[in-house]
Amino acid sequence: MAPRAGQPEHRGPLLPGLLLVAAALSRPAAPCPFQCYCFGGPKLMLRCASGAELRQPPRDVPPDARNLTIVGANLTVLRAAAFAGGDAEGEEAAEGGVRLPHLTALRLTHNNIEVVEDGAFDGLPSLTALDLSHNPLRTLGGGAFRGLPALRSLQLNHALARGGPALLAALDAALAPLDELRLLGLAGNGLSRLPPAALRRPRLEQLDVHLNALAGLDPDELRALEREGGLPAPRVLLADNPLRCGCASRPLLAWLRNATERVPDARRLRCAAPRALHNRPFLDLDEARLRCADGDADGRGDEVDLAGPELEASYVFFGLVLALIGLIFLMVLYLNRRGIQRWMRNLREACRDQMEGYHYRYEQDADPRRAAAPAAPAGSRATSPGSGL
């Protein structure tokens, strides 16, 4: 029967057919790894916090993952190709194998990682941000960051303090291939010098070395922070370092005053030594006062020279205070001169009366007529004048 005018044509089988075609063409979403949380959206995000139960990166991460976070696990050792098919026994993935081609951010903080082997991050060609902060690293392979051509941000805050000089030397080798690095975090690692490889990264924009053991920056390090060929120079975060404010810190002070914008926390810089300048703002110092002792070129004897002007100023101030106190005392004496004279007169009369009393008693005691008769011997017998004996 023909449809009536004004009524839509019947399309019973069309809508179910479209749904079947869409279901056939769509790819089923990959399951979320066990004990992980997956967040959908334009970029798939995973967060795994499995505690000590997780000893290696999860094997079933969806290949379209963009952001992977593992916190609070017990990874201990990141073996080669740990994210590209390698397993805990050291079996590496097939050469050229890429399991997570779209992963751009990897956060591995607080995971008790002590060893990062060469090629631990192989197979992550799109990775731009890597965070290994708050791990007790002891061993870092010289090729730990190979295969990361797109890495722009590397965070190693509070992760290098236990490794000693050997770990810092390995860090230099590991940073060498990271030519695209823009941000490097090395805060809280007890560094006494800046890693040379970090200063040589051609595109580095920010170097975070606050809360370390830097006594200053030497001229070679300051020159390495400059860029040639029009490249922008990196910013440096230096706060909470025990700066030694001696003659060796003159280049750093001059550099800061000419490029204060290069150190955003420059106003927070404080002197840790010598004692005369302890906790003084570094930028407020006079460069002429940053002197060393004779024969001491490294700034260790600056305390002797720096203490002189401070002590001289203290002595002058102390002398002025004493002079003011003395002047006030003399004014009080002058204003009370009559009362003082009366008090002195009364005291003198009281002393004279006391001395006269002592003199009178002395004369009475010295009179021989008032002397007592000597006592008779115990064995003698008293006799009278008429006894005839």
Coordinates of C-alpha atoms in Angstrom, one line a residue:
M1 CA 0.0 0.0 0.0
A2 CA 1.4 3.4 -1.0
P3 CA 2.2 5.8 1.9
R4 CA -0.1 8.5 2.6
A5 CA 0.8 12.1 1.8
G6 CA 2.7 13.8 4.6
Q7 CA 4.0 10.6 6.1
P8 CA 7.7 9.6 6.0
E9 CA 8.7 6.5 3.9
H10 CA 9.2 3.3 5.9
R11 CA 13.0 2.5 6.3
G12 CA 12.9 -0.4 8.6
P13 CA 16.2 -2.2 7.6
L14 CA 18.3 0.9 7.0
L15 CA 19.2 1.9 10.6
P16 CA 20.2 -1.6 11.8
G17 CA 22.4 -2.0 8.7
L18 CA 24.3 1.2 9.5
L19 CA 24.9 0.1 13.0
L20 CA 26.3 -3.2 11.9
V21 CA 28.7 -1.5 9.4
A22 CA 29.9 0.9 12.1
A23 CA 30.5 -2.0 14.6
A24 CA 32.4 -3.9 11.9
L25 CA 34.7 -1.0 11.0
S26 CA 35.4 0.2 14.6
R27 CA 38.3 -1.4 16.4
P28 CA 37.6 -2.6 19.9
A29 CA 39.3 -0.7 22.7
A30 CA 42.3 -2.4 24.3
P31 CA 41.7 -3.6 27.8
C32 CA 43.2 -1.7 30.7
P33 CA 46.1 -3.4 32.4
F34 CA 45.5 -5.2 35.7
Q35 CA 45.7 -2.8 38.7
C36 CA 45.9 0.2 36.5
Y37 CA 43.5 3.0 35.8
C38 CA 42.8 4.1 32.3
F39 CA 41.3 7.5 31.4
G40 CA 39.8 7.9 28.0
G41 CA 39.8 11.1 25.9
P42 CA 41.8 12.5 23.0
K43 CA 44.9 11.0 24.6
L44 CA 44.6 7.7 26.5
M45 CA 46.1 8.0 30.0
L46 CA 47.1 5.2 32.3
R47 CA 48.0 5.4 36.0
C48 CA 49.4 2.3 37.8
A49 CA 50.0 2.4 41.5
S50 CA 50.4 -1.2 42.5
G51 CA 52.8 -1.0 45.4
A52 CA 55.5 -3.7 45.9
E53 CA 53.5 -6.1 43.7
L54 CA 54.5 -4.4 40.5
R55 CA 58.2 -5.3 39.8
Q56 CA 58.3 -4.5 36.1
P57 CA 56.4 -2.3 33.7
P58 CA 53.0 -3.7 32.8
R59 CA 53.1 -5.8 29.6
D60 CA 49.6 -5.2 28.4
V61 CA 49.6 -1.4 28.0
P62 CA 47.4 -0.4 25.1
P63 CA 49.5 0.5 22.1
D64 CA 47.6 3.8 21.6
A65 CA 48.5 5.0 25.1
R66 CA 49.8 8.6 25.3
N67 CA 50.5 9.0 29.0
L68 CA 51.8 6.4 31.4
T69 CA 52.3 6.9 35.1
I70 CA 53.6 4.3 37.5
V71 CA 54.0 5.5 41.2
G72 CA 54.8 3.6 44.3
A73 CA 55.9 0.4 42.7
N74 CA 59.0 -1.7 43.3
L75 CA 60.6 -1.7 39.9
T76 CA 64.2 -1.6 41.3
V77 CA 65.8 -2.4 37.9
L78 CA 64.8 -1.0 34.5
R79 CA 66.3 -3.5 32.0
A80 CA 66.9 -2.9 28.4
A81 CA 63.8 -2.4 26.3
A82 CA 61.6 -2.6 29.4
F83 CA 58.8 -0.7 27.6
A84 CA 59.3 -2.3 24.2
G85 CA 58.9 -6.0 24.9
G86 CA 61.9 -6.9 27.1
D87 CA 61.1 -8.9 30.2
A88 CA 62.4 -9.1 33.7
E89 CA 65.0 -11.8 32.8
G90 CA 66.7 -9.5 30.5
E91 CA 65.3 -10.8 27.2
E92 CA 65.2 -7.9 24.9
A93 CA 62.5 -7.2 22.3
A94 CA 63.1 -7.8 18.7
E95 CA 65.3 -5.3 17.0
G96 CA 63.3 -2.3 15.9
G97 CA 60.3 -3.5 17.8
V98 CA 58.0 -0.6 19.0
R99 CA 55.2 -1.5 21.3
L100 CA 54.1 2.0 22.4
P101 CA 54.7 4.2 19.3
H102 CA 52.4 7.1 20.6
L103 CA 53.6 7.3 24.2
T104 CA 54.7 10.9 24.9
A105 CA 54.9 11.2 28.7
L106 CA 56.3 8.6 31.1
R107 CA 56.3 9.2 34.8
L108 CA 58.1 6.7 37.1
T109 CA 58.4 8.5 40.4
H110 CA 58.8 6.9 43.9
N111 CA 59.3 3.4 42.5
N112 CA 62.6 2.4 44.3
I113 CA 64.5 2.3 41.0
E114 CA 68.2 1.7 41.6
V115 CA 69.5 0.6 38.2
V116 CA 68.7 1.9 34.7
E117 CA 70.4 -0.2 32.1
D118 CA 71.5 0.9 28.6
G119 CA 68.5 1.1 26.3
A120 CA 65.9 0.9 29.1
F121 CA 63.7 3.3 27.1
D122 CA 64.2 1.8 23.6
G123 CA 61.1 1.6 21.5
L124 CA 59.6 4.9 22.6
P125 CA 60.2 7.1 19.6
S126 CA 57.5 9.7 20.5
L127 CA 58.5 10.2 24.2
T128 CA 58.9 13.9 25.0
A129 CA 58.7 13.9 28.8
L130 CA 60.4 11.4 31.2
D131 CA 60.3 11.8 35.1
L132 CA 62.5 9.6 37.2
S133 CA 62.4 11.8 40.3
H134 CA 62.5 10.5 43.9
N135 CA 64.2 7.2 43.0
P136 CA 67.4 6.0 44.8
L137 CA 69.5 5.6 41.6
R138 CA 72.9 4.0 42.0
T139 CA 73.7 2.9 38.5
L140 CA 72.8 4.7 35.3
G141 CA 73.9 3.3 31.9
G142 CA 75.8 5.6 29.6
G143 CA 73.2 4.6 26.9
A144 CA 70.1 4.7 29.2
F145 CA 68.4 7.5 27.2
R146 CA 69.4 6.3 23.7
G147 CA 66.5 5.9 21.3
L148 CA 64.7 9.0 22.6
P149 CA 65.2 11.5 19.8
A150 CA 62.1 13.6 20.7
L151 CA 62.8 13.9 24.5
R152 CA 62.3 17.5 25.6
S153 CA 61.9 17.2 29.4
L154 CA 63.9 15.0 31.8
Q155 CA 63.3 15.2 35.5
L156 CA 65.9 13.6 37.9
N157 CA 65.1 15.5 41.0
H158 CA 66.1 13.8 44.3
A159 CA 67.4 10.8 42.4
L160 CA 71.2 11.1 42.1
A161 CA 72.4 11.7 45.7
R162 CA 73.2 8.1 46.5
G163 CA 75.2 7.3 43.3
G164 CA 78.3 9.4 44.1
P165 CA 80.9 10.7 41.5
A166 CA 80.5 7.5 39.3
L167 CA 76.8 8.2 38.7
L168 CA 77.5 11.8 37.8
A169 CA 80.1 10.7 35.2
A170 CA 77.5 8.2 33.8
L171 CA 74.9 11.0 33.7
D172 CA 77.3 13.1 31.4
A173 CA 77.4 10.2 29.0
A174 CA 73.7 9.5 29.2
L175 CA 72.8 13.2 28.4
A176 CA 75.1 13.4 25.4
P177 CA 72.5 12.2 22.7
L178 CA 69.7 14.4 24.0
D179 CA 70.0 17.2 21.5
E180 CA 66.3 18.2 21.7
L181 CA 66.3 18.5 25.5
R182 CA 64.6 21.7 26.7
L183 CA 64.1 21.1 30.4
L184 CA 66.4 19.3 32.8
G185 CA 65.6 18.9 36.5
L186 CA 68.5 18.1 38.9
A187 CA 67.2 19.6 42.1
G188 CA 68.0 18.0 45.5
N189 CA 70.9 15.9 44.4
G190 CA 73.8 17.3 46.4
L191 CA 75.6 18.4 43.3
S192 CA 78.8 20.4 43.9
R193 CA 79.2 21.2 40.2
L194 CA 77.0 21.3 37.2
P195 CA 77.2 18.3 34.8
P196 CA 79.2 19.5 31.8
A197 CA 76.9 17.6 29.3
A198 CA 73.9 19.5 30.7
L199 CA 75.5 22.8 29.8
R200 CA 76.3 21.6 26.3
R201 CA 72.7 20.8 25.3
P202 CA 72.2 23.1 22.4
R203 CA 68.5 23.7 22.9
L204 CA 68.3 23.6 26.7
E205 CA 65.9 26.3 28.0
Q206 CA 65.8 25.7 31.7
L207 CA 68.2 23.9 34.1
D208 CA 66.8 23.4 37.6
V209 CA 69.7 22.9 40.1
H210 CA 68.2 24.4 43.3
L211 CA 68.6 22.7 46.6
N212 CA 72.1 21.3 45.9
A213 CA 75.6 21.8 47.3
L214 CA 76.8 24.4 44.8
A215 CA 79.2 26.9 46.4
G216 CA 79.0 29.0 43.2
L217 CA 79.6 28.8 39.5
D218 CA 83.1 29.1 38.1
P219 CA 83.9 31.2 34.9
D220 CA 84.0 28.0 32.7
E221 CA 80.4 27.1 33.8
L222 CA 79.2 30.7 33.2
R223 CA 80.7 30.7 29.7
A224 CA 79.1 27.3 28.9
L225 CA 75.7 28.8 29.8
E226 CA 76.1 31.3 27.0
R227 CA 74.9 30.4 23.5
E228 CA 76.4 31.2 20.1
G229 CA 74.7 31.4 16.8
G230 CA 71.6 33.2 18.1
L231 CA 70.3 30.4 20.2
P232 CA 68.6 31.5 23.4
A233 CA 70.5 31.0 26.6
P234 CA 69.0 28.7 29.2
R235 CA 67.5 29.9 32.5
V236 CA 69.0 28.5 35.7
L237 CA 67.3 27.9 39.1
L238 CA 69.9 28.3 41.8
A239 CA 68.1 29.0 45.1
D240 CA 68.8 27.0 48.3
N241 CA 72.5 26.4 47.5
P242 CA 75.2 27.1 50.1
L243 CA 76.9 30.0 48.2
R244 CA 80.4 30.9 49.5
C245 CA 80.6 34.7 49.1
G246 CA 84.3 35.2 48.6
C247 CA 86.5 36.4 45.8
A248 CA 85.7 33.3 43.7
S249 CA 82.0 34.4 43.5
R250 CA 82.8 37.8 41.8
P251 CA 82.2 36.4 38.3
L252 CA 78.8 34.9 39.3
L253 CA 77.8 38.2 41.0
A254 CA 78.7 40.2 37.8
W255 CA 76.9 37.7 35.6
L256 CA 73.7 37.8 37.7
R257 CA 73.6 41.6 37.6
N258 CA 73.9 41.6 33.8
A259 CA 71.4 38.8 33.3
T260 CA 69.1 38.7 36.2
E261 CA 66.2 37.4 34.1
R262 CA 68.3 34.3 33.4
V263 CA 68.0 33.3 37.1
P264 CA 64.3 33.7 38.1
D265 CA 65.1 33.0 41.8
A266 CA 68.1 35.3 42.0
R267 CA 66.5 37.3 44.8
R268 CA 66.4 34.1 46.9
L269 CA 70.2 33.5 46.7
R270 CA 71.8 33.7 50.2
C271 CA 75.4 33.5 51.4
A272 CA 76.2 30.5 53.6
A273 CA 79.8 31.5 54.3
P274 CA 81.7 33.3 55.7
R275 CA 80.0 33.9 59.0
A276 CA 80.1 37.7 58.6
L277 CA 77.8 37.4 55.6
H278 CA 75.7 34.5 56.6
N279 CA 72.2 34.6 55.2
R280 CA 72.9 37.9 53.4
P281 CA 71.2 38.4 50.0
F282 CA 73.8 37.6 47.4
L283 CA 72.7 40.4 45.0
D284 CA 73.0 43.0 47.7
L285 CA 76.7 42.5 48.2
D286 CA 79.3 44.9 47.1
E287 CA 81.7 43.2 44.7
A288 CA 84.7 45.1 46.2
R289 CA 84.1 43.4 49.6
L290 CA 84.4 39.9 48.1
R291 CA 88.1 39.6 48.9
C292 CA 90.3 36.6 49.7
A293 CA 93.1 36.3 52.3
D294 CA 96.6 36.6 51.1
G295 CA 97.8 33.6 49.1
D296 CA 94.3 32.1 49.0
A297 CA 92.9 32.2 45.5
D298 CA 89.9 29.9 45.9
G299 CA 88.0 32.1 48.3
R300 CA 88.5 29.9 51.5
G301 CA 90.2 32.6 53.4
D302 CA 87.8 35.4 52.7
E303 CA 86.4 35.3 56.2
V304 CA 89.4 37.2 57.6
D305 CA 89.0 40.0 55.2
L306 CA 85.3 40.2 55.2
A307 CA 85.1 40.2 59.0
G308 CA 87.3 43.4 59.3
P309 CA 84.7 46.0 58.0
E310 CA 81.9 44.4 59.9
L311 CA 83.8 44.4 63.1
E312 CA 85.0 48.0 62.6
A313 CA 81.4 49.1 62.1
S314 CA 80.4 47.2 65.2
Y315 CA 83.1 48.8 67.3
V316 CA 82.2 52.3 66.2
F317 CA 78.5 51.7 67.0
F318 CA 79.4 50.2 70.4
G319 CA 81.7 53.2 71.2
L320 CA 78.9 55.6 70.3
V321 CA 76.5 53.8 72.6
L322 CA 79.0 53.8 75.5
A323 CA 79.6 57.6 75.0
L324 CA 75.9 58.3 75.1
I325 CA 75.5 56.3 78.3
G326 CA 78.4 58.1 79.9
L327 CA 76.9 61.5 78.9
I328 CA 73.6 60.6 80.4
F329 CA 75.3 59.5 83.6
L330 CA 77.2 62.8 83.9
M331 CA 74.0 64.8 83.3
V332 CA 72.2 62.9 86.1
L333 CA 75.1 63.6 88.4
Y334 CA 75.1 67.3 87.6
L335 CA 71.3 67.6 88.0
N336 CA 71.5 65.9 91.4
R337 CA 74.7 67.7 92.7
R338 CA 73.0 69.3 95.7
G339 CA 71.4 66.0 96.8
I340 CA 74.7 64.3 96.4
Q341 CA 76.5 66.9 98.4
R342 CA 74.0 66.6 101.2
W343 CA 74.3 62.8 101.1
M344 CA 78.1 63.0 101.3
R345 CA 77.9 65.5 104.3
N346 CA 75.5 63.3 106.2
L347 CA 77.7 60.3 105.5
R348 CA 80.8 62.1 106.7
E349 CA 79.0 63.2 110.0
A350 CA 77.8 59.7 110.6
C351 CA 81.3 58.4 110.2
R352 CA 82.7 61.0 112.5
D353 CA 80.1 60.2 115.2
Q354 CA 80.9 56.5 114.9
M355 CA 84.7 57.2 115.2
E356 CA 84.2 59.4 118.3
G357 CA 82.3 56.6 120.0
Y358 CA 85.0 54.1 119.2
H359 CA 87.7 56.6 120.5
Y360 CA 85.8 57.2 123.8
R361 CA 85.5 53.5 124.5
Y362 CA 89.2 53.0 123.8
E363 CA 90.2 55.7 126.3
Q364 CA 88.0 54.2 129.0
D365 CA 89.4 50.7 128.4
A366 CA 93.0 52.1 128.5
D367 CA 92.6 53.8 132.0
P368 CA 94.9 51.7 134.5
R369 CA 92.7 52.5 137.5
R370 CA 89.9 50.5 135.8
A371 CA 92.2 47.6 135.1
A372 CA 91.1 44.3 136.9
A373 CA 93.3 42.9 139.8
P374 CA 95.4 39.9 138.7
A375 CA 94.1 36.6 140.0
A376 CA 96.0 34.7 142.9
P377 CA 97.7 31.5 142.0
A378 CA 95.6 28.4 142.8
G379 CA 98.0 26.8 145.3
S380 CA 98.9 29.9 147.3
R381 CA 97.3 30.8 150.7
A382 CA 96.1 34.3 151.4
T383 CA 98.1 36.1 154.3
S384 CA 97.5 39.2 156.2
P385 CA 100.1 41.9 157.0
G386 CA 100.1 41.0 160.7
S387 CA 100.6 37.3 160.4
G388 CA 104.3 37.6 160.9
L389 CA 105.2 35.3 158.0

